[in-house]
GROMACS .gro file of C-alpha atoms in nm:
model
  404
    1UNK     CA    1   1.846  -1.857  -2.515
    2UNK     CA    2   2.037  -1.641  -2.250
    3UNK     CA    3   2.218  -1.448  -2.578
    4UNK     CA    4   1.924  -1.417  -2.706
    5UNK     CA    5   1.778  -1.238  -2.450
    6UNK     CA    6   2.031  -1.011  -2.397
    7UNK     CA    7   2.006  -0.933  -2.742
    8UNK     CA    8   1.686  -0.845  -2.770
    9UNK     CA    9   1.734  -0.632  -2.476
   10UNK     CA   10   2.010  -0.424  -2.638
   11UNK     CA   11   1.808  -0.360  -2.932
   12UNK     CA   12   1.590  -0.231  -2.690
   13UNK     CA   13   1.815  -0.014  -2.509
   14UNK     CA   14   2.041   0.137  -2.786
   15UNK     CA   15   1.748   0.211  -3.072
   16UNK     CA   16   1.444   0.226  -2.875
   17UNK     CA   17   1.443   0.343  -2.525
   18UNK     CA   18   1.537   0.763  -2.612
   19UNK     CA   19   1.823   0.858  -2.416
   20UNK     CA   20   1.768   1.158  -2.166
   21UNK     CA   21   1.993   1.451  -2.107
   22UNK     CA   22   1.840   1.511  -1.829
   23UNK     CA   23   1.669   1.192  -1.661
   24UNK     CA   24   1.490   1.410  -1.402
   25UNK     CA   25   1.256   1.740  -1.582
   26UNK     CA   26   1.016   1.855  -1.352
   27UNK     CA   27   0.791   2.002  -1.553
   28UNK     CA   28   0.437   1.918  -1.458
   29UNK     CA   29   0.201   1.908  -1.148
   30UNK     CA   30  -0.012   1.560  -1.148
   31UNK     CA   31  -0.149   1.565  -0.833
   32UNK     CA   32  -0.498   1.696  -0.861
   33UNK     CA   33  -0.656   1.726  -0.538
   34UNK     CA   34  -0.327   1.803  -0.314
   35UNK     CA   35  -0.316   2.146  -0.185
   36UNK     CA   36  -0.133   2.378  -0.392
   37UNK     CA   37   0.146   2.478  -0.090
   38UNK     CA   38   0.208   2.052  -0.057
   39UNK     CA   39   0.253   2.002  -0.448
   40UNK     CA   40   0.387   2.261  -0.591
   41UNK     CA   41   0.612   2.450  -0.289
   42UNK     CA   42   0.812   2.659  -0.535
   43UNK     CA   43   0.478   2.773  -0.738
   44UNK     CA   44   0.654   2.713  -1.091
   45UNK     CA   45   0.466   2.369  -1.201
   46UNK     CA   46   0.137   2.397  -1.409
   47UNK     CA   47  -0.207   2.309  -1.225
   48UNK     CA   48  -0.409   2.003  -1.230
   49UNK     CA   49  -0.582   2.141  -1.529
   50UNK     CA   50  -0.319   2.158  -1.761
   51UNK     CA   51  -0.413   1.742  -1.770
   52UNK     CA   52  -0.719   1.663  -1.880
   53UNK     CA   53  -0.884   1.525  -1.578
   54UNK     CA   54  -1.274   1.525  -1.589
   55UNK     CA   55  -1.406   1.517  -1.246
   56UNK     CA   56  -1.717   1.346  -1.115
   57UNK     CA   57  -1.934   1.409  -0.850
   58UNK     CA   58  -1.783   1.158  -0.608
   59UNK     CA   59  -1.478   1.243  -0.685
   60UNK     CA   60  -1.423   1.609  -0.814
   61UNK     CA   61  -1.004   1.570  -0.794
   62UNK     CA   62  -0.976   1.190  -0.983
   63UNK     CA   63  -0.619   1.132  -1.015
   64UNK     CA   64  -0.634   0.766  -1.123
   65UNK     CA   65  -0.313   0.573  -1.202
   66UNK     CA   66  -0.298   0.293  -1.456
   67UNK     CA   67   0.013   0.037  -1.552
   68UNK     CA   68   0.155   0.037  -1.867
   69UNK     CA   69   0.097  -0.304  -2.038
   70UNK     CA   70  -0.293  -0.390  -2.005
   71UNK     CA   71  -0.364  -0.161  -1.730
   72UNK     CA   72  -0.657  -0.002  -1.926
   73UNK     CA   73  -0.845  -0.392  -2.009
   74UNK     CA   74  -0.849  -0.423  -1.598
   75UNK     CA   75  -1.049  -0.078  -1.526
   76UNK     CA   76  -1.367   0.112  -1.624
   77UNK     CA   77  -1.261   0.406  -1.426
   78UNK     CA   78  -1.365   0.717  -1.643
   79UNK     CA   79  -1.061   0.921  -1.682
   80UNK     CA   80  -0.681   0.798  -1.670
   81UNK     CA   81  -0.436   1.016  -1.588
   82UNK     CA   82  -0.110   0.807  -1.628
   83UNK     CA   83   0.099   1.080  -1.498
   84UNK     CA   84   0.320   0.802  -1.309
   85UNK     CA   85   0.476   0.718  -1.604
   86UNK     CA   86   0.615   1.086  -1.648
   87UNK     CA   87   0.909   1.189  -1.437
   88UNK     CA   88   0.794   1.479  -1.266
   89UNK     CA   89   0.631   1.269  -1.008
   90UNK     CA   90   0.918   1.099  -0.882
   91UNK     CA   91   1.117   1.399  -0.871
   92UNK     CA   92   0.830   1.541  -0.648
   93UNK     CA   93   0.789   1.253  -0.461
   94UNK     CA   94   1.179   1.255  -0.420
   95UNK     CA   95   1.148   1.565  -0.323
   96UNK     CA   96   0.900   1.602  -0.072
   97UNK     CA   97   1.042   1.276   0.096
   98UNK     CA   98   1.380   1.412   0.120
   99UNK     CA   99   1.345   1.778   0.209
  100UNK     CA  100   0.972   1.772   0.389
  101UNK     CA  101   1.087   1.469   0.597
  102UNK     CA  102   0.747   1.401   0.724
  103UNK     CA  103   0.447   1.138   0.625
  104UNK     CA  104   0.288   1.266   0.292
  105UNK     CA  105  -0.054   1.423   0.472
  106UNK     CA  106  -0.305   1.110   0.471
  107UNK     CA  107  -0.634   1.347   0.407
  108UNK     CA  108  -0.517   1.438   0.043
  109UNK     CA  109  -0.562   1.059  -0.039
  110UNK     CA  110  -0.937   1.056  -0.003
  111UNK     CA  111  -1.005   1.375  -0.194
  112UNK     CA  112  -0.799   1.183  -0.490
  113UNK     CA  113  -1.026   0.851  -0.442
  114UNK     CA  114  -0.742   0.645  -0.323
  115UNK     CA  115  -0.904   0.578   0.023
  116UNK     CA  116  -1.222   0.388  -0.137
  117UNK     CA  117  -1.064   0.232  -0.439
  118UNK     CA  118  -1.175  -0.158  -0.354
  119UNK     CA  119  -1.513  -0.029  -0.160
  120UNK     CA  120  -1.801  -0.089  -0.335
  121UNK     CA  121  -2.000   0.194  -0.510
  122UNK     CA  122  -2.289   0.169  -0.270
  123UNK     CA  123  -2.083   0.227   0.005
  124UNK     CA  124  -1.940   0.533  -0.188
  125UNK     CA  125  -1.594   0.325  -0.340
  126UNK     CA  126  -1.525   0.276  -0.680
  127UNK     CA  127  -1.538  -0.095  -0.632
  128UNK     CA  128  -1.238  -0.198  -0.824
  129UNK     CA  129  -1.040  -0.529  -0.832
  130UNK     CA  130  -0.769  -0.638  -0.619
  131UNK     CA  131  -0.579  -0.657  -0.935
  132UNK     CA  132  -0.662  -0.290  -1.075
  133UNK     CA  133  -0.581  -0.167  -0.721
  134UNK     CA  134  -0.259  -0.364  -0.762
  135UNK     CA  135  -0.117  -0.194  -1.073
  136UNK     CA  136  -0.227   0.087  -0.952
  137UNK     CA  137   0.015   0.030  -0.642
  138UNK     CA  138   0.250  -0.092  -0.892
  139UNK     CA  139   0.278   0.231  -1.048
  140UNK     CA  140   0.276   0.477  -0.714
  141UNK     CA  141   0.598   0.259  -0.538
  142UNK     CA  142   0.794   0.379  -0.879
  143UNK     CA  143   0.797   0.734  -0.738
  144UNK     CA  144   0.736   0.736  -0.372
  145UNK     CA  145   0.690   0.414  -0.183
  146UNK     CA  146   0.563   0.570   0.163
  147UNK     CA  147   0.217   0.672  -0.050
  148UNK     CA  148   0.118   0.301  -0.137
  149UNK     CA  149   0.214   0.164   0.243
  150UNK     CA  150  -0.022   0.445   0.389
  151UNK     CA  151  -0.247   0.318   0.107
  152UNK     CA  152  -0.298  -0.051   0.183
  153UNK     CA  153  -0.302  -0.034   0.572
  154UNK     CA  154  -0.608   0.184   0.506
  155UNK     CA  155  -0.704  -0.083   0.225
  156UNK     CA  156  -0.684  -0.364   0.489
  157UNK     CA  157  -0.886  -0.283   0.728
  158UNK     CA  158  -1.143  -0.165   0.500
  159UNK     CA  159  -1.126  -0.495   0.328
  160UNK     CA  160  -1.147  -0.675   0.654
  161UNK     CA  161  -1.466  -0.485   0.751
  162UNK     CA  162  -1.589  -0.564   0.403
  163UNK     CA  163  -1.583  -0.908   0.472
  164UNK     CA  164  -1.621  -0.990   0.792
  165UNK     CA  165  -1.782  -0.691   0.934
  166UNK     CA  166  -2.177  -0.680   1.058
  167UNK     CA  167  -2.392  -0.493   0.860
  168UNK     CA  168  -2.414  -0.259   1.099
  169UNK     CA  169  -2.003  -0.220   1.079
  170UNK     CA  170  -2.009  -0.159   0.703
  171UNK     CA  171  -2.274   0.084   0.675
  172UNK     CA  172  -2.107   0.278   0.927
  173UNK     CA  173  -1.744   0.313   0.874
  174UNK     CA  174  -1.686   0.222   0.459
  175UNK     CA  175  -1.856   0.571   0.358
  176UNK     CA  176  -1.641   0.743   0.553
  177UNK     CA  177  -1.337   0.540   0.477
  178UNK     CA  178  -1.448   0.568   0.104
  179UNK     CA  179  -1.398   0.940   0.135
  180UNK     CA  180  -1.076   0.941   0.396
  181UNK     CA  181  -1.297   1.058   0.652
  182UNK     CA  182  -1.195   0.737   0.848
  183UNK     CA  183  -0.877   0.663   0.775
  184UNK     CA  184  -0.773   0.298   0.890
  185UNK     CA  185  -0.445   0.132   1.049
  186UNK     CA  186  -0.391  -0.221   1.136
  187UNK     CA  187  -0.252  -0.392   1.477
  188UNK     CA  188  -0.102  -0.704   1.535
  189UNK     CA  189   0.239  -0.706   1.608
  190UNK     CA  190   0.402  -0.635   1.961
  191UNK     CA  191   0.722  -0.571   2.106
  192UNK     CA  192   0.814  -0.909   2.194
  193UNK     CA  193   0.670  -1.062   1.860
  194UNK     CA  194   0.638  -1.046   1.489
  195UNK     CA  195   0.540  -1.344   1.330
  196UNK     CA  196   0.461  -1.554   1.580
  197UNK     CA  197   0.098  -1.408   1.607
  198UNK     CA  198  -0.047  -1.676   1.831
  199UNK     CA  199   0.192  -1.522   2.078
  200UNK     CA  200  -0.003  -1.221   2.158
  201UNK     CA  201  -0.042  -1.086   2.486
  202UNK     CA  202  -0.250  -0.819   2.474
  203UNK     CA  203  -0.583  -0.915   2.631
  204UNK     CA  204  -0.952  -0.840   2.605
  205UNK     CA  205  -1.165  -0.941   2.941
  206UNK     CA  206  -1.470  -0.976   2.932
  207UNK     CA  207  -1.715  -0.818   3.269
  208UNK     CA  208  -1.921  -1.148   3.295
  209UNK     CA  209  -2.207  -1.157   3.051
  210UNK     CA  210  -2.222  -0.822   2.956
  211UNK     CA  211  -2.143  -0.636   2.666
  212UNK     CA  212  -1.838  -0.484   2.794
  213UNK     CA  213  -1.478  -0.544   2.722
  214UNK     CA  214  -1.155  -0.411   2.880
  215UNK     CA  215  -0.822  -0.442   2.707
  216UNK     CA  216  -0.449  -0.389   2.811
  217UNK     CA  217  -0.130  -0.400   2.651
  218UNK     CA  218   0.101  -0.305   2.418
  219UNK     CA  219   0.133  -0.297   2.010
  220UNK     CA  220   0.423  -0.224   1.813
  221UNK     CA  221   0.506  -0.129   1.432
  222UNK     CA  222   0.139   0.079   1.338
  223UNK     CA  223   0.136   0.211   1.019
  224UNK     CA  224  -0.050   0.522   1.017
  225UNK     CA  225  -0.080   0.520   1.371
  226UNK     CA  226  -0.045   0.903   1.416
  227UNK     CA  227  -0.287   0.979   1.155
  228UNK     CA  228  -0.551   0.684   1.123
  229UNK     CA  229  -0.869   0.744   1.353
  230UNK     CA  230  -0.959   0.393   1.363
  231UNK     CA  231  -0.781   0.119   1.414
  232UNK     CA  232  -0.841  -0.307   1.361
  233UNK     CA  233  -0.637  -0.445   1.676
  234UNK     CA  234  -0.582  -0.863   1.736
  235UNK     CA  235  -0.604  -0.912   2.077
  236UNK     CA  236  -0.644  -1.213   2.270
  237UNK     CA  237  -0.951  -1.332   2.415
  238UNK     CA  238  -0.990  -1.621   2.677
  239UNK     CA  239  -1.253  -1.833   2.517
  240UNK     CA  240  -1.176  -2.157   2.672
  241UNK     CA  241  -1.031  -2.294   2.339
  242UNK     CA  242  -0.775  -2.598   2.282
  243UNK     CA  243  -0.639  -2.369   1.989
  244UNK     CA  244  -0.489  -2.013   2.079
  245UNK     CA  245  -0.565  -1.873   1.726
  246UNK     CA  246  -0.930  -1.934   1.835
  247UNK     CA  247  -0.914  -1.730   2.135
  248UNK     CA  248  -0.845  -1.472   1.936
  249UNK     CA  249  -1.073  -1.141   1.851
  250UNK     CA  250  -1.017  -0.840   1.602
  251UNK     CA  251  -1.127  -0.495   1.818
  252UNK     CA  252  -1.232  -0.169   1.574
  253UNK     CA  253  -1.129   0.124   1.822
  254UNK     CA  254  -1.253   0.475   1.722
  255UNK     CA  255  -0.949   0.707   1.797
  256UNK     CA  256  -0.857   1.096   1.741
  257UNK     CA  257  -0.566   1.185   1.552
  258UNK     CA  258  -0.220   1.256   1.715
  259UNK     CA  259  -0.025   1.122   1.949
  260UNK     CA  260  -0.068   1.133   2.315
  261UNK     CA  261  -0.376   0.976   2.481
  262UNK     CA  262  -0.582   0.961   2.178
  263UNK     CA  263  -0.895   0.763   2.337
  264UNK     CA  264  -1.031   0.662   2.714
  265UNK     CA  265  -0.749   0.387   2.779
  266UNK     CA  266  -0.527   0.436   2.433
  267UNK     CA  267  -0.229   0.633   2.363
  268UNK     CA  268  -0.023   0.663   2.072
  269UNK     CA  269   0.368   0.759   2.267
  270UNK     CA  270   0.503   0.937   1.927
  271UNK     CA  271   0.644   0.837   1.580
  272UNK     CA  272   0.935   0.553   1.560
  273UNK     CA  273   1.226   0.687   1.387
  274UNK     CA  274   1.359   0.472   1.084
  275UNK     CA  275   1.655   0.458   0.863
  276UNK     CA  276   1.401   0.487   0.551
  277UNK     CA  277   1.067   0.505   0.456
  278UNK     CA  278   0.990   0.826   0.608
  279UNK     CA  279   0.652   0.898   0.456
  280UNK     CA  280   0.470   0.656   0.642
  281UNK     CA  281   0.451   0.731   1.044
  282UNK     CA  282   0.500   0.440   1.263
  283UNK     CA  283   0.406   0.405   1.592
  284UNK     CA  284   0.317   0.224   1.909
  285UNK     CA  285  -0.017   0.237   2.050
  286UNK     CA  286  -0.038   0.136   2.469
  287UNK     CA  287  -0.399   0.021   2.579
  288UNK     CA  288  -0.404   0.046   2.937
  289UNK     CA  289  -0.787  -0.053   3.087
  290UNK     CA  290  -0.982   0.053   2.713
  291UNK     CA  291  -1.331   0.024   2.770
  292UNK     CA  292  -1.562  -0.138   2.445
  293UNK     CA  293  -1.807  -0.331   2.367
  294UNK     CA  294  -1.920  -0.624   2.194
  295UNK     CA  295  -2.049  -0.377   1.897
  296UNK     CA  296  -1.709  -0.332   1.890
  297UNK     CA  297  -1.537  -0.669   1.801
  298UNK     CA  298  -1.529  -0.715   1.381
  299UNK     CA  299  -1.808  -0.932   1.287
  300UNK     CA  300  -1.942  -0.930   1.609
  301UNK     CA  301  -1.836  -1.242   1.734
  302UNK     CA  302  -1.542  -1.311   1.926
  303UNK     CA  303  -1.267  -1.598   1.839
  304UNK     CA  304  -1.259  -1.527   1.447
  305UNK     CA  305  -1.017  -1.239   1.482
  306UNK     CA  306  -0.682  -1.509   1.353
  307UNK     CA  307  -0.878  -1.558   1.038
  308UNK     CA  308  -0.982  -1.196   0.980
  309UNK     CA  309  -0.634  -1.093   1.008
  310UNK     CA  310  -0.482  -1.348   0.774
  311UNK     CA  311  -0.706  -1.287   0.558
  312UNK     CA  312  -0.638  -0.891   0.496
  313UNK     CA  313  -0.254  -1.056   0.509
  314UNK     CA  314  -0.350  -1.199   0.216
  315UNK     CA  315  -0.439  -0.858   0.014
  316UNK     CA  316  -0.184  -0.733   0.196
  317UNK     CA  317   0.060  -0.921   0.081
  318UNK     CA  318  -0.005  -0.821  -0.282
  319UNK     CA  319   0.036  -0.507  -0.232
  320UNK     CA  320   0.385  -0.548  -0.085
  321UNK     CA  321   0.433  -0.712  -0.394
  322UNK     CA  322   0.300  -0.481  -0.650
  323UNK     CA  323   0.538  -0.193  -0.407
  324UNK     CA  324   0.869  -0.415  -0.521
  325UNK     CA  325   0.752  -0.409  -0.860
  326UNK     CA  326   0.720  -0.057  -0.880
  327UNK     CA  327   1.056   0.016  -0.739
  328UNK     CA  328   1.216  -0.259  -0.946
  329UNK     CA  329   1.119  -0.093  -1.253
  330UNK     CA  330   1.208   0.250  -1.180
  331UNK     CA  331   1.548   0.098  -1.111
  332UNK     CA  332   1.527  -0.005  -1.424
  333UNK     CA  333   1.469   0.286  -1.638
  334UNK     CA  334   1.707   0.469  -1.436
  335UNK     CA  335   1.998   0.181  -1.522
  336UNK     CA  336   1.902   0.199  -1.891
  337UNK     CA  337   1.887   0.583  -1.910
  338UNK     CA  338   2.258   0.583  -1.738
  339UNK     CA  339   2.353   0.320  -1.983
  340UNK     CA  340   2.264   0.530  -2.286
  341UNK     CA  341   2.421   0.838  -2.134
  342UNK     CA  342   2.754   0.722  -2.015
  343UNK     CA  343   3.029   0.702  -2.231
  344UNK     CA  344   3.344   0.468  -2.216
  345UNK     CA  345   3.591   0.346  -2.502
  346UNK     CA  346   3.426   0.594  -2.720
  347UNK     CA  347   3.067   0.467  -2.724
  348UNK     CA  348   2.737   0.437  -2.459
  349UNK     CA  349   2.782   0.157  -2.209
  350UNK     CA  350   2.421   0.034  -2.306
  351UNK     CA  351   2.675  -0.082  -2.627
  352UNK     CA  352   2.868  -0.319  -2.411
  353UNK     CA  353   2.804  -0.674  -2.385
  354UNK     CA  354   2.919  -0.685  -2.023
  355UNK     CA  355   2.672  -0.422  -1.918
  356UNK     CA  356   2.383  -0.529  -2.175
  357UNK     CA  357   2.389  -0.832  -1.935
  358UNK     CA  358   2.347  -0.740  -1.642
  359UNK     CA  359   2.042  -0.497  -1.775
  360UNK     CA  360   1.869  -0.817  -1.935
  361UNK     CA  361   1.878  -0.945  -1.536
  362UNK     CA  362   1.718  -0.680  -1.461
  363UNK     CA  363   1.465  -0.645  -1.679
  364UNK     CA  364   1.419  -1.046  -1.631
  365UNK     CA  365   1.335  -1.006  -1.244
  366UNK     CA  366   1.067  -0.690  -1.317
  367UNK     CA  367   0.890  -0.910  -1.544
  368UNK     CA  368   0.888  -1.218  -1.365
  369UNK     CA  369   0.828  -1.068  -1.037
  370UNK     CA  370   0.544  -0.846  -1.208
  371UNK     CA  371   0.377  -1.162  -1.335
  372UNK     CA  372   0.414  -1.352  -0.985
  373UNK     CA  373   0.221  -1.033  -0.831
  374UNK     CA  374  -0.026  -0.999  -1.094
  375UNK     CA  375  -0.142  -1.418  -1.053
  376UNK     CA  376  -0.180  -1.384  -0.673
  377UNK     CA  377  -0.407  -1.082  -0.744
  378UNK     CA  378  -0.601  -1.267  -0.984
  379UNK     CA  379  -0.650  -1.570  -0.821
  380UNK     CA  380  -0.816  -1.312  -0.470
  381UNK     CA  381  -1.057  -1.138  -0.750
  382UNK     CA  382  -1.151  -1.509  -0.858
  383UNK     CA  383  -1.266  -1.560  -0.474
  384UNK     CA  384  -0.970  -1.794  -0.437
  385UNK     CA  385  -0.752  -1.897  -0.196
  386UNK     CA  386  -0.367  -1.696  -0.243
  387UNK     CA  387  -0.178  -1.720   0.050
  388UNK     CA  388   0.058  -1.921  -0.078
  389UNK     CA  389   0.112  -1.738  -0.435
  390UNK     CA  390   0.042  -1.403  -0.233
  391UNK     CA  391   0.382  -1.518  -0.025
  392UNK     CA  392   0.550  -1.589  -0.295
  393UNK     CA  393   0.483  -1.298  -0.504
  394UNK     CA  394   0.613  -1.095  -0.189
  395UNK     CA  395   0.980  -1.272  -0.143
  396UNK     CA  396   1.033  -1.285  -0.488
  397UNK     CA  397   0.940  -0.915  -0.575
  398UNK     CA  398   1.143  -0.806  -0.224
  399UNK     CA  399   1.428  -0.976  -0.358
  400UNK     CA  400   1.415  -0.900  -0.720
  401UNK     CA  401   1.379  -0.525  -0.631
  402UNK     CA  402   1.674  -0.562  -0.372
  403UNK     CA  403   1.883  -0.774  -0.702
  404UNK     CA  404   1.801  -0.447  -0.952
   0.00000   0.00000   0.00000
């Protein structure tokens, strides 16, 4: 079975799959909707309208993204622009990672739709599926990673809100996260934990029976920290429960932009510098006597924050999926477009047994690992429980994408 795989593979690769020259052209602009000085620095690329990209009156820049095989059955979106399967994105994306060296500028995202993509249309979203949204991921994390992380922390909390939020919560924040006005980051990790959430210490007091809250501590590892101006935070609550995860309460603090002290009680110190993923600015955020209110807490009612939070894990986690995909594949391609290019004993190395198995692994792991993502999503749109297939579809896209 193996052989034949491998086989049918280097059909693939030596009669199908065109060789490139050059595996890189830059020869297009995509990104509708991104100012001209951001997209197109050297001012040689052809505009947005050079694709044929019929606005609407929500959204007068759609750039909407679509995966190859079946993307089109999961969406009713009305234009597709599948742009993401050209090359001229990554080498932007590439590009602008490498020699900008900053987070890709989070406003341009809600002028492109991206910031309401799950949010319903009467909150001003498109109301897609977790799945569609998914693909969609799929397909950004084959040029630029950083875009899809700044993506689904936004996507979380938005989703939380959706869910668990009062009416009063929705009606006030989705619009404006629909557009990017309100651009969301997510809060639960601290300096001396990760995944032992129950081991929070930042704390909310209560002043007796009143509305009012004060909290203090310290969070670690914010995505979007710098630019989000709100921001879902777990902190602990003293409710006089046997269980800590139900003394705990999801806060939705309004913030500015920047760093500094960003809100009565709440600074952001400055970005944390990584090895990699450089698009995406990650901070701490210090909350040092924050004064809120009950209005304040998601839902409204304190004790349910554990289950909030796990549950935008959950959608989460897909999306970390669908990110491995993505890179898995572009891997890919790139490995078979070497292969058909390189030459050794007088022929491509795509011709050589040796090499035509290690690119049927490959292309083994994006499939399987695309499948994995694309069931966990499913099974969330069905109004099912995922965490476990959600997990999985996480380590075993992580470490396909690491294998390829």
């Amino acid at each position: 079975m193996w052989g034949l795989v491998v086989a049918v593979i280097g059909v693939l690769v030596v009669t199908v799959a065109p060789a490139r020259a050059d595996p890189l052209p830059v020869t297009y602009n995509f990104l509708a909707g991104i100012p001209n000085e951001l997209a197109d620095p050297g001012g040689s690329l052809p505009g947005s309208n050079d694709w044929n990209c019929k606005p609407s009156a929500r959204h007068p820049n759609p750039v909407i993204l679509v995966h190859g095989t079946g993307g089109s059955q999961q969406t009713n979106w009305g234009t597709y622009v599948p742009l993401l399967k050209n090359e001229g994105y990554c080498v932007f994306a590439l590009t602008y990672g490498a020699v900008k060296g900053t987070p890709w500028p989070i406003s341009a995202i809600g002028g492109m739709g991206w910031a309401g993509v799950v949010i319903p249309e009467e909150f001003g979203g498109l109301g897609e599926s977790l799945l569609t949204y998914a693909l969609c991921v799929e397909e950004i994390a084959r040029g630029w990673m950083p875009v899809s992380g700044i993506i689904n922390t936004h996507f979380i909390v938005a989703y939380m809100i959706l869910k668990h939020g009062t009416e009063e919560q929705k009606q006030h924040y989705l619009p404006k996260m629909a557009t990017g006005e309100i651009r969301g980051a997510f809060s639960m990790s601290e300096p001396g934990l990760g995944s032992d959430v129950a081991g929070i210490k930042t704390k909310a007091v209560r002043d007796g029976d009143s509305d009012d809250w004060t909290i203090t501590g310290q969070k670690m590892w914010l995505t979007n920290g710098a630019s989000a101006n709100l921001v879902a935070v777990l902190v602990k609550t003293d409710l006089g429960h046997d269980s800590p995860h139900k003394n705990m309460t999801t806060f939705l603090i309004d913030k500015t932009e920047g760093f500094g002290e960003t809100a009565q009680g709440v600074t952001v110190p400055g970005k944390i510098e990584k090895m990699g993923y450089k698009g995406v600015d990650t901070t701490e955020l210090i909350l040092e006597g924050h004064k809120t209110t009950t209005g304040q807490i998601l839902g409204g009612e304190p004790g349910k924050g554990f289950y909030q939070m796990m549950d935008g894990v959950e959608v989460g986690r897909v999306n970390v999926a669908a990110r491995a995909c993505g890179l898995a594949r572009r891997a890919f391609e790139l490995g078979i477009s070497y292969a058909q290019q390189r030459e050794t004993f007088g022929k491509k190395i795509a011709e050589h047994q040796g090499i035509l198995f290690r690119l049927a692994d490959m292309g083994t792991k994006v499939e399987a690992a695309h499948q994995m993502m694309v069931k966990a999503a499913k099974l969330k749109d069905r109004g099912e429980r995922n965490d476990l297939e959600a997990g999985m579809a996480k380590y075993l896209a992580a470490e396909y994408c690491a294998d390829v």
